[in-house]
Amino acid sequence: MRAAQIDTCGRPPRPADRPAPEPGESERLVRVLAAPITPLDLLCAGGASYFGVPATPYVPGVQGVGTVDGRLVWFPTSAGMAPGDGSMAELACVPAGDLVELPTGADPVAVAALGLSAVAAHQALIWRGELAPGEQVLVLGAGGVVGQAAVQLARVAGARRVVAATRSSAGCERAARAGADAVVRLDTEDVAELAERLAGACDGPLDLVLDPLFGAPAAAAARVLRPHGRLVNLGASAGETAPFDSSTLRSRSLRVLGYTNTELTRAQRAEVMATVAGLAVSGRLHVDHEAVPLEDVASAWERQGTGIAPGRLVLTPP
């Protein structure tokens, strides 16, 4: 079978011929239709993640969409985090209990593009952030896949106003297409300036901030939260530390919360993934993406890693 193969950590994968995998006990063989290139794939294959250096060669891909016995399914893998191969191949072996059947009419590439990023956005907003109907939400990093999904999911959950903030002009355009009521450019590290911009885009104090950035944007967003407001962090693409003022946190009794998908049980993950797929089929959830043939994995990997891709790149095996 054809597959993407990591030969050396820190180098892009290459298309290669590999033996078809043999499913073990309680595993199913999935014929892969779509496998996204995600930040987690890039992190693991770089060899410097907290999971350790993966043994090479291996097939990357922490999630995908494919078919089993004619059923369309989404599936996760632990490729790069534990020994074994992932989704970027014609075939993948997956524990039967990890398969999530998708609704009729689901687009494999569109669902793969959403995947665990949309699961994270949903759970950070609804489960961790306790978003209630009628609240005002700020989505930082709204041009990314998590951010685009969060803008739409907040609306589905009944938010009265969704403000988006992003660091690039292209991200601003993506956030606007996702349906944000207002979009703020994050093009300075000046926390006071950013807070003023965010406050100007909001209709009164914020109830909830979804934050995949951290750094100065998170510190600025905290200044705009109402008393007892919540900030849920699920990433650090703008910095591993944030210059929060103690007086800002204490004077309003703010809650700063962390979120990770690894906390989810298998049942929780499956339930939310089914919800995400259903919203995609109904047309209420979509993120910018591009389908790329598996044979072009090396260039796609570079484009996704350098941030020049127009959205999530999704590999399509032959």
JSON list of N, CA and C in Angstrom, two decimals, residues 243-304:
[
{"chain": "A", "resi": 243, "resn": "PRO", "atom": "N", "xyz": [1.40, 37.77, 30.37]},
{"chain": "A", "resi": 243, "resn": "PRO", "atom": "CA", "xyz": [1.62, 38.80, 31.41]},
{"chain": "A", "resi": 243, "resn": "PRO", "atom": "C", "xyz": [0.33, 39.26, 32.09]},
{"chain": "A", "resi": 244, "resn": "PHE", "atom": "N", "xyz": [-0.35, 38.32, 32.78]},
{"chain": "A", "resi": 244, "resn": "PHE", "atom": "CA", "xyz": [-1.55, 38.69, 33.51]},
{"chain": "A", "resi": 244, "resn": "PHE", "atom": "C", "xyz": [-1.20, 39.61, 34.68]},
{"chain": "A", "resi": 245, "resn": "ASP", "atom": "N", "xyz": [-2.06, 40.60, 34.93]},
{"chain": "A", "resi": 245, "resn": "ASP", "atom": "CA", "xyz": [-1.94, 41.43, 36.13]},
{"chain": "A", "resi": 245, "resn": "ASP", "atom": "C", "xyz": [-2.71, 40.75, 37.26]},
{"chain": "A", "resi": 246, "resn": "SER", "atom": "N", "xyz": [-2.07, 40.64, 38.40]},
{"chain": "A", "resi": 246, "resn": "SER", "atom": "CA", "xyz": [-2.74, 40.07, 39.56]},
{"chain": "A", "resi": 246, "resn": "SER", "atom": "C", "xyz": [-4.00, 40.85, 39.90]},
{"chain": "A", "resi": 247, "resn": "SER", "atom": "N", "xyz": [-3.92, 42.18, 39.79]},
{"chain": "A", "resi": 247, "resn": "SER", "atom": "CA", "xyz": [-5.08, 43.01, 40.14]},
{"chain": "A", "resi": 247, "resn": "SER", "atom": "C", "xyz": [-6.26, 42.73, 39.22]},
{"chain": "A", "resi": 248, "resn": "THR", "atom": "N", "xyz": [-5.99, 42.43, 37.92]},
{"chain": "A", "resi": 248, "resn": "THR", "atom": "CA", "xyz": [-7.07, 42.10, 36.98]},
{"chain": "A", "resi": 248, "resn": "THR", "atom": "C", "xyz": [-7.76, 40.82, 37.40]},
{"chain": "A", "resi": 249, "resn": "LEU", "atom": "N", "xyz": [-6.98, 39.81, 37.74]},
{"chain": "A", "resi": 249, "resn": "LEU", "atom": "CA", "xyz": [-7.57, 38.52, 38.13]},
{"chain": "A", "resi": 249, "resn": "LEU", "atom": "C", "xyz": [-8.31, 38.61, 39.44]},
{"chain": "A", "resi": 250, "resn": "ARG", "atom": "N", "xyz": [-7.71, 39.29, 40.43]},
{"chain": "A", "resi": 250, "resn": "ARG", "atom": "CA", "xyz": [-8.31, 39.33, 41.78]},
{"chain": "A", "resi": 250, "resn": "ARG", "atom": "C", "xyz": [-9.51, 40.24, 41.86]},
{"chain": "A", "resi": 251, "resn": "SER", "atom": "N", "xyz": [-9.42, 41.40, 41.20]},
{"chain": "A", "resi": 251, "resn": "SER", "atom": "CA", "xyz": [-10.49, 42.39, 41.35]},
{"chain": "A", "resi": 251, "resn": "SER", "atom": "C", "xyz": [-11.81, 41.92, 40.77]},
{"chain": "A", "resi": 252, "resn": "ARG", "atom": "N", "xyz": [-11.74, 41.00, 39.80]},
{"chain": "A", "resi": 252, "resn": "ARG", "atom": "CA", "xyz": [-12.97, 40.50, 39.17]},
{"chain": "A", "resi": 252, "resn": "ARG", "atom": "C", "xyz": [-13.22, 39.02, 39.46]},
{"chain": "A", "resi": 253, "resn": "SER", "atom": "N", "xyz": [-12.38, 38.42, 40.30]},
{"chain": "A", "resi": 253, "resn": "SER", "atom": "CA", "xyz": [-12.52, 36.99, 40.61]},
{"chain": "A", "resi": 253, "resn": "SER", "atom": "C", "xyz": [-12.62, 36.16, 39.33]},
{"chain": "A", "resi": 254, "resn": "LEU", "atom": "N", "xyz": [-11.71, 36.42, 38.42]},
{"chain": "A", "resi": 254, "resn": "LEU", "atom": "CA", "xyz": [-11.74, 35.73, 37.13]},
{"chain": "A", "resi": 254, "resn": "LEU", "atom": "C", "xyz": [-11.32, 34.27, 37.27]},
{"chain": "A", "resi": 255, "resn": "ARG", "atom": "N", "xyz": [-11.79, 33.45, 36.34]},
{"chain": "A", "resi": 255, "resn": "ARG", "atom": "CA", "xyz": [-11.38, 32.04, 36.29]},
{"chain": "A", "resi": 255, "resn": "ARG", "atom": "C", "xyz": [-10.55, 31.83, 35.02]},
{"chain": "A", "resi": 256, "resn": "VAL", "atom": "N", "xyz": [-9.32, 31.36, 35.19]},
{"chain": "A", "resi": 256, "resn": "VAL", "atom": "CA", "xyz": [-8.45, 31.00, 34.07]},
{"chain": "A", "resi": 256, "resn": "VAL", "atom": "C", "xyz": [-8.31, 29.48, 34.10]},
{"chain": "A", "resi": 257, "resn": "LEU", "atom": "N", "xyz": [-8.81, 28.83, 33.05]},
{"chain": "A", "resi": 257, "resn": "LEU", "atom": "CA", "xyz": [-8.94, 27.38, 33.02]},
{"chain": "A", "resi": 257, "resn": "LEU", "atom": "C", "xyz": [-8.13, 26.78, 31.89]},
{"chain": "A", "resi": 258, "resn": "GLY", "atom": "N", "xyz": [-7.68, 25.57, 32.07]},
{"chain": "A", "resi": 258, "resn": "GLY", "atom": "CA", "xyz": [-6.97, 24.86, 31.02]},
{"chain": "A", "resi": 258, "resn": "GLY", "atom": "C", "xyz": [-7.83, 23.77, 30.41]},
{"chain": "A", "resi": 259, "resn": "TYR", "atom": "N", "xyz": [-7.55, 23.45, 29.16]},
{"chain": "A", "resi": 259, "resn": "TYR", "atom": "CA", "xyz": [-8.28, 22.36, 28.50]},
{"chain": "A", "resi": 259, "resn": "TYR", "atom": "C", "xyz": [-7.34, 21.55, 27.61]},
{"chain": "A", "resi": 260, "resn": "THR", "atom": "N", "xyz": [-7.54, 20.24, 27.58]},
{"chain": "A", "resi": 260, "resn": "THR", "atom": "CA", "xyz": [-6.86, 19.35, 26.64]},
{"chain": "A", "resi": 260, "resn": "THR", "atom": "C", "xyz": [-7.78, 18.20, 26.27]},
{"chain": "A", "resi": 261, "resn": "ASN", "atom": "N", "xyz": [-7.71, 17.79, 25.01]},
{"chain": "A", "resi": 261, "resn": "ASN", "atom": "CA", "xyz": [-8.53, 16.65, 24.56]},
{"chain": "A", "resi": 261, "resn": "ASN", "atom": "C", "xyz": [-8.17, 15.35, 25.26]},
{"chain": "A", "resi": 262, "resn": "THR", "atom": "N", "xyz": [-6.95, 15.27, 25.80]},
{"chain": "A", "resi": 262, "resn": "THR", "atom": "CA", "xyz": [-6.54, 14.02, 26.43]},
{"chain": "A", "resi": 262, "resn": "THR", "atom": "C", "xyz": [-7.34, 13.72, 27.70]},
{"chain": "A", "resi": 263, "resn": "GLU", "atom": "N", "xyz": [-8.07, 14.69, 28.23]},
{"chain": "A", "resi": 263, "resn": "GLU", "atom": "CA", "xyz": [-8.93, 14.45, 29.38]},
{"chain": "A", "resi": 263, "resn": "GLU", "atom": "C", "xyz": [-10.20, 13.69, 29.02]},
{"chain": "A", "resi": 264, "resn": "LEU", "atom": "N", "xyz": [-10.54, 13.70, 27.76]},
{"chain": "A", "resi": 264, "resn": "LEU", "atom": "CA", "xyz": [-11.81, 13.11, 27.35]},
{"chain": "A", "resi": 264, "resn": "LEU", "atom": "C", "xyz": [-11.78, 11.58, 27.43]},
{"chain": "A", "resi": 265, "resn": "THR", "atom": "N", "xyz": [-12.87, 11.01, 27.85]},
{"chain": "A", "resi": 265, "resn": "THR", "atom": "CA", "xyz": [-13.02, 9.57, 27.75]},
{"chain": "A", "resi": 265, "resn": "THR", "atom": "C", "xyz": [-13.33, 9.20, 26.30]},
{"chain": "A", "resi": 266, "resn": "ARG", "atom": "N", "xyz": [-13.18, 7.94, 25.98]},
{"chain": "A", "resi": 266, "resn": "ARG", "atom": "CA", "xyz": [-13.51, 7.47, 24.64]},
{"chain": "A", "resi": 266, "resn": "ARG", "atom": "C", "xyz": [-14.96, 7.80, 24.30]},
{"chain": "A", "resi": 267, "resn": "ALA", "atom": "N", "xyz": [-15.86, 7.62, 25.27]},
{"chain": "A", "resi": 267, "resn": "ALA", "atom": "CA", "xyz": [-17.29, 7.88, 25.03]},
{"chain": "A", "resi": 267, "resn": "ALA", "atom": "C", "xyz": [-17.54, 9.37, 24.79]},
{"chain": "A", "resi": 268, "resn": "GLN", "atom": "N", "xyz": [-16.89, 10.23, 25.59]},
{"chain": "A", "resi": 268, "resn": "GLN", "atom": "CA", "xyz": [-17.05, 11.68, 25.39]},
{"chain": "A", "resi": 268, "resn": "GLN", "atom": "C", "xyz": [-16.56, 12.09, 24.00]},
{"chain": "A", "resi": 269, "resn": "ARG", "atom": "N", "xyz": [-15.40, 11.62, 23.63]},
{"chain": "A", "resi": 269, "resn": "ARG", "atom": "CA", "xyz": [-14.82, 11.97, 22.32]},
{"chain": "A", "resi": 269, "resn": "ARG", "atom": "C", "xyz": [-15.73, 11.53, 21.19]},
{"chain": "A", "resi": 270, "resn": "ALA", "atom": "N", "xyz": [-16.27, 10.33, 21.29]},
{"chain": "A", "resi": 270, "resn": "ALA", "atom": "CA", "xyz": [-17.15, 9.82, 20.25]},
{"chain": "A", "resi": 270, "resn": "ALA", "atom": "C", "xyz": [-18.43, 10.65, 20.16]},
{"chain": "A", "resi": 271, "resn": "GLU", "atom": "N", "xyz": [-18.98, 11.00, 21.30]},
{"chain": "A", "resi": 271, "resn": "GLU", "atom": "CA", "xyz": [-20.23, 11.78, 21.31]},
{"chain": "A", "resi": 271, "resn": "GLU", "atom": "C", "xyz": [-20.02, 13.15, 20.66]},
{"chain": "A", "resi": 272, "resn": "VAL", "atom": "N", "xyz": [-18.93, 13.82, 21.02]},
{"chain": "A", "resi": 272, "resn": "VAL", "atom": "CA", "xyz": [-18.69, 15.15, 20.47]},
{"chain": "A", "resi": 272, "resn": "VAL", "atom": "C", "xyz": [-18.34, 15.07, 18.99]},
{"chain": "A", "resi": 273, "resn": "MET", "atom": "N", "xyz": [-17.58, 14.05, 18.59]},
{"chain": "A", "resi": 273, "resn": "MET", "atom": "CA", "xyz": [-17.23, 13.90, 17.18]},
{"chain": "A", "resi": 273, "resn": "MET", "atom": "C", "xyz": [-18.49, 13.67, 16.34]},
{"chain": "A", "resi": 274, "resn": "ALA", "atom": "N", "xyz": [-19.42, 12.91, 16.86]},
{"chain": "A", "resi": 274, "resn": "ALA", "atom": "CA", "xyz": [-20.68, 12.69, 16.15]},
{"chain": "A", "resi": 274, "resn": "ALA", "atom": "C", "xyz": [-21.46, 14.00, 16.03]},
{"chain": "A", "resi": 275, "resn": "THR", "atom": "N", "xyz": [-21.43, 14.81, 17.09]},
{"chain": "A", "resi": 275, "resn": "THR", "atom": "CA", "xyz": [-22.09, 16.12, 17.04]},
{"chain": "A", "resi": 275, "resn": "THR", "atom": "C", "xyz": [-21.45, 17.01, 15.99]},
{"chain": "A", "resi": 276, "resn": "VAL", "atom": "N", "xyz": [-20.12, 17.05, 15.97]},
{"chain": "A", "resi": 276, "resn": "VAL", "atom": "CA", "xyz": [-19.38, 17.85, 14.99]},
{"chain": "A", "resi": 276, "resn": "VAL", "atom": "C", "xyz": [-19.74, 17.42, 13.57]},
{"chain": "A", "resi": 277, "resn": "ALA", "atom": "N", "xyz": [-19.76, 16.12, 13.33]},
{"chain": "A", "resi": 277, "resn": "ALA", "atom": "CA", "xyz": [-20.08, 15.62, 11.99]},
{"chain": "A", "resi": 277, "resn": "ALA", "atom": "C", "xyz": [-21.50, 15.98, 11.59]},
{"chain": "A", "resi": 278, "resn": "GLY", "atom": "N", "xyz": [-22.43, 15.88, 12.55]},
{"chain": "A", "resi": 278, "resn": "GLY", "atom": "CA", "xyz": [-23.81, 16.25, 12.26]},
{"chain": "A", "resi": 278, "resn": "GLY", "atom": "C", "xyz": [-23.96, 17.72, 11.90]},
{"chain": "A", "resi": 279, "resn": "LEU", "atom": "N", "xyz": [-23.25, 18.58, 12.62]},
{"chain": "A", "resi": 279, "resn": "LEU", "atom": "CA", "xyz": [-23.29, 20.00, 12.29]},
{"chain": "A", "resi": 279, "resn": "LEU", "atom": "C", "xyz": [-22.67, 20.28, 10.93]},
{"chain": "A", "resi": 280, "resn": "ALA", "atom": "N", "xyz": [-21.64, 19.53, 10.58]},
{"chain": "A", "resi": 280, "resn": "ALA", "atom": "CA", "xyz": [-21.02, 19.69, 9.26]},
{"chain": "A", "resi": 280, "resn": "ALA", "atom": "C", "xyz": [-22.00, 19.30, 8.16]},
{"chain": "A", "resi": 281, "resn": "VAL", "atom": "N", "xyz": [-22.70, 18.20, 8.34]},
{"chain": "A", "resi": 281, "resn": "VAL", "atom": "CA", "xyz": [-23.68, 17.76, 7.34]},
{"chain": "A", "resi": 281, "resn": "VAL", "atom": "C", "xyz": [-24.80, 18.79, 7.19]},
{"chain": "A", "resi": 282, "resn": "SER", "atom": "N", "xyz": [-25.20, 19.41, 8.29]},
{"chain": "A", "resi": 282, "resn": "SER", "atom": "CA", "xyz": [-26.30, 20.39, 8.25]},
{"chain": "A", "resi": 282, "resn": "SER", "atom": "C", "xyz": [-25.86, 21.74, 7.69]},
{"chain": "A", "resi": 283, "resn": "GLY", "atom": "N", "xyz": [-24.55, 21.91, 7.47]},
{"chain": "A", "resi": 283, "resn": "GLY", "atom": "CA", "xyz": [-24.04, 23.16, 6.93]},
{"chain": "A", "resi": 283, "resn": "GLY", "atom": "C", "xyz": [-23.75, 24.22, 7.96]},
{"chain": "A", "resi": 284, "resn": "ARG", "atom": "N", "xyz": [-23.82, 23.87, 9.26]},
{"chain": "A", "resi": 284, "resn": "ARG", "atom": "CA", "xyz": [-23.61, 24.86, 10.31]},
{"chain": "A", "resi": 284, "resn": "ARG", "atom": "C", "xyz": [-22.18, 24.88, 10.84]},
{"chain": "A", "resi": 285, "resn": "LEU", "atom": "N", "xyz": [-21.32, 24.01, 10.33]},
{"chain": "A", "resi": 285, "resn": "LEU", "atom": "CA", "xyz": [-19.94, 23.95, 10.81]},
{"chain": "A", "resi": 285, "resn": "LEU", "atom": "C", "xyz": [-19.03, 23.58, 9.65]},
{"chain": "A", "resi": 286, "resn": "HIS", "atom": "N", "xyz": [-18.06, 24.46, 9.38]},
{"chain": "A", "resi": 286, "resn": "HIS", "atom": "CA", "xyz": [-17.15, 24.26, 8.25]},
{"chain": "A", "resi": 286, "resn": "HIS", "atom": "C", "xyz": [-15.89, 25.06, 8.51]},
{"chain": "A", "resi": 287, "resn": "VAL", "atom": "N", "xyz": [-14.74, 24.50, 8.16]},
{"chain": "A", "resi": 287, "resn": "VAL", "atom": "CA", "xyz": [-13.49, 25.25, 8.26]},
{"chain": "A", "resi": 287, "resn": "VAL", "atom": "C", "xyz": [-12.78, 25.20, 6.91]},
{"chain": "A", "resi": 288, "resn": "ASP", "atom": "N", "xyz": [-11.99, 26.22, 6.64]},
{"chain": "A", "resi": 288, "resn": "ASP", "atom": "CA", "xyz": [-11.25, 26.26, 5.38]},
{"chain": "A", "resi": 288, "resn": "ASP", "atom": "C", "xyz": [-10.29, 25.07, 5.31]},
{"chain": "A", "resi": 289, "resn": "HIS", "atom": "N", "xyz": [-10.29, 24.38, 4.18]},
{"chain": "A", "resi": 289, "resn": "HIS", "atom": "CA", "xyz": [-9.42, 23.23, 4.03]},
{"chain": "A", "resi": 289, "resn": "HIS", "atom": "C", "xyz": [-9.13, 22.99, 2.56]},
{"chain": "A", "resi": 290, "resn": "GLU", "atom": "N", "xyz": [-8.16, 22.13, 2.32]},
{"chain": "A", "resi": 290, "resn": "GLU", "atom": "CA", "xyz": [-7.77, 21.79, 0.95]},
{"chain": "A", "resi": 290, "resn": "GLU", "atom": "C", "xyz": [-7.40, 20.31, 0.91]},
{"chain": "A", "resi": 291, "resn": "ALA", "atom": "N", "xyz": [-7.94, 19.58, -0.05]},
{"chain": "A", "resi": 291, "resn": "ALA", "atom": "CA", "xyz": [-7.58, 18.18, -0.24]},
{"chain": "A", "resi": 291, "resn": "ALA", "atom": "C", "xyz": [-6.30, 18.10, -1.07]},
{"chain": "A", "resi": 292, "resn": "VAL", "atom": "N", "xyz": [-5.37, 17.25, -0.63]},
{"chain": "A", "resi": 292, "resn": "VAL", "atom": "CA", "xyz": [-4.08, 17.10, -1.29]},
{"chain": "A", "resi": 292, "resn": "VAL", "atom": "C", "xyz": [-3.80, 15.61, -1.48]},
{"chain": "A", "resi": 293, "resn": "PRO", "atom": "N", "xyz": [-3.40, 15.18, -2.69]},
{"chain": "A", "resi": 293, "resn": "PRO", "atom": "CA", "xyz": [-3.07, 13.76, -2.88]},
{"chain": "A", "resi": 293, "resn": "PRO", "atom": "C", "xyz": [-1.94, 13.32, -1.94]},
{"chain": "A", "resi": 294, "resn": "LEU", "atom": "N", "xyz": [-2.03, 12.10, -1.46]},
{"chain": "A", "resi": 294, "resn": "LEU", "atom": "CA", "xyz": [-1.01, 11.56, -0.57]},
{"chain": "A", "resi": 294, "resn": "LEU", "atom": "C", "xyz": [0.39, 11.66, -1.18]},
{"chain": "A", "resi": 295, "resn": "GLU", "atom": "N", "xyz": [0.50, 11.52, -2.49]},
{"chain": "A", "resi": 295, "resn": "GLU", "atom": "CA", "xyz": [1.80, 11.58, -3.15]},
{"chain": "A", "resi": 295, "resn": "GLU", "atom": "C", "xyz": [2.47, 12.95, -2.98]},
{"chain": "A", "resi": 296, "resn": "ASP", "atom": "N", "xyz": [1.70, 13.98, -2.66]},
{"chain": "A", "resi": 296, "resn": "ASP", "atom": "CA", "xyz": [2.25, 15.32, -2.47]},
{"chain": "A", "resi": 296, "resn": "ASP", "atom": "C", "xyz": [2.45, 15.65, -0.99]},
{"chain": "A", "resi": 297, "resn": "VAL", "atom": "N", "xyz": [2.61, 14.62, -0.16]},
{"chain": "A", "resi": 297, "resn": "VAL", "atom": "CA", "xyz": [2.68, 14.82, 1.29]},
{"chain": "A", "resi": 297, "resn": "VAL", "atom": "C", "xyz": [3.84, 15.71, 1.71]},
{"chain": "A", "resi": 298, "resn": "ALA", "atom": "N", "xyz": [4.99, 15.60, 1.07]},
{"chain": "A", "resi": 298, "resn": "ALA", "atom": "CA", "xyz": [6.16, 16.38, 1.51]},
{"chain": "A", "resi": 298, "resn": "ALA", "atom": "C", "xyz": [5.91, 17.88, 1.39]},
{"chain": "A", "resi": 299, "resn": "SER", "atom": "N", "xyz": [5.41, 18.31, 0.24]},
{"chain": "A", "resi": 299, "resn": "SER", "atom": "CA", "xyz": [5.15, 19.74, 0.05]},
{"chain": "A", "resi": 299, "resn": "SER", "atom": "C", "xyz": [3.99, 20.21, 0.92]},
{"chain": "A", "resi": 300, "resn": "ALA", "atom": "N", "xyz": [2.96, 19.37, 1.08]},
{"chain": "A", "resi": 300, "resn": "ALA", "atom": "CA", "xyz": [1.83, 19.73, 1.94]},
{"chain": "A", "resi": 300, "resn": "ALA", "atom": "C", "xyz": [2.28, 19.88, 3.39]},
{"chain": "A", "resi": 301, "resn": "TRP", "atom": "N", "xyz": [3.15, 19.00, 3.83]},
{"chain": "A", "resi": 301, "resn": "TRP", "atom": "CA", "xyz": [3.68, 19.05, 5.20]},
{"chain": "A", "resi": 301, "resn": "TRP", "atom": "C", "xyz": [4.40, 20.37, 5.44]},
{"chain": "A", "resi": 302, "resn": "GLU", "atom": "N", "xyz": [5.22, 20.77, 4.48]},
{"chain": "A", "resi": 302, "resn": "GLU", "atom": "CA", "xyz": [5.96, 22.03, 4.59]},
{"chain": "A", "resi": 302, "resn": "GLU", "atom": "C", "xyz": [5.00, 23.22, 4.60]},
{"chain": "A", "resi": 303, "resn": "ARG", "atom": "N", "xyz": [3.98, 23.19, 3.75]},
{"chain": "A", "resi": 303, "resn": "ARG", "atom": "CA", "xyz": [3.02, 24.30, 3.69]},
{"chain": "A", "resi": 303, "resn": "ARG", "atom": "C", "xyz": [2.26, 24.42, 5.00]},
{"chain": "A", "resi": 304, "resn": "GLN", "atom": "N", "xyz": [1.84, 23.28, 5.56]},
{"chain": "A", "resi": 304, "resn": "GLN", "atom": "CA", "xyz": [1.09, 23.34, 6.81]},
{"chain": "A", "resi": 304, "resn": "GLN", "atom": "C", "xyz": [1.97, 23.81, 7.95]}
]
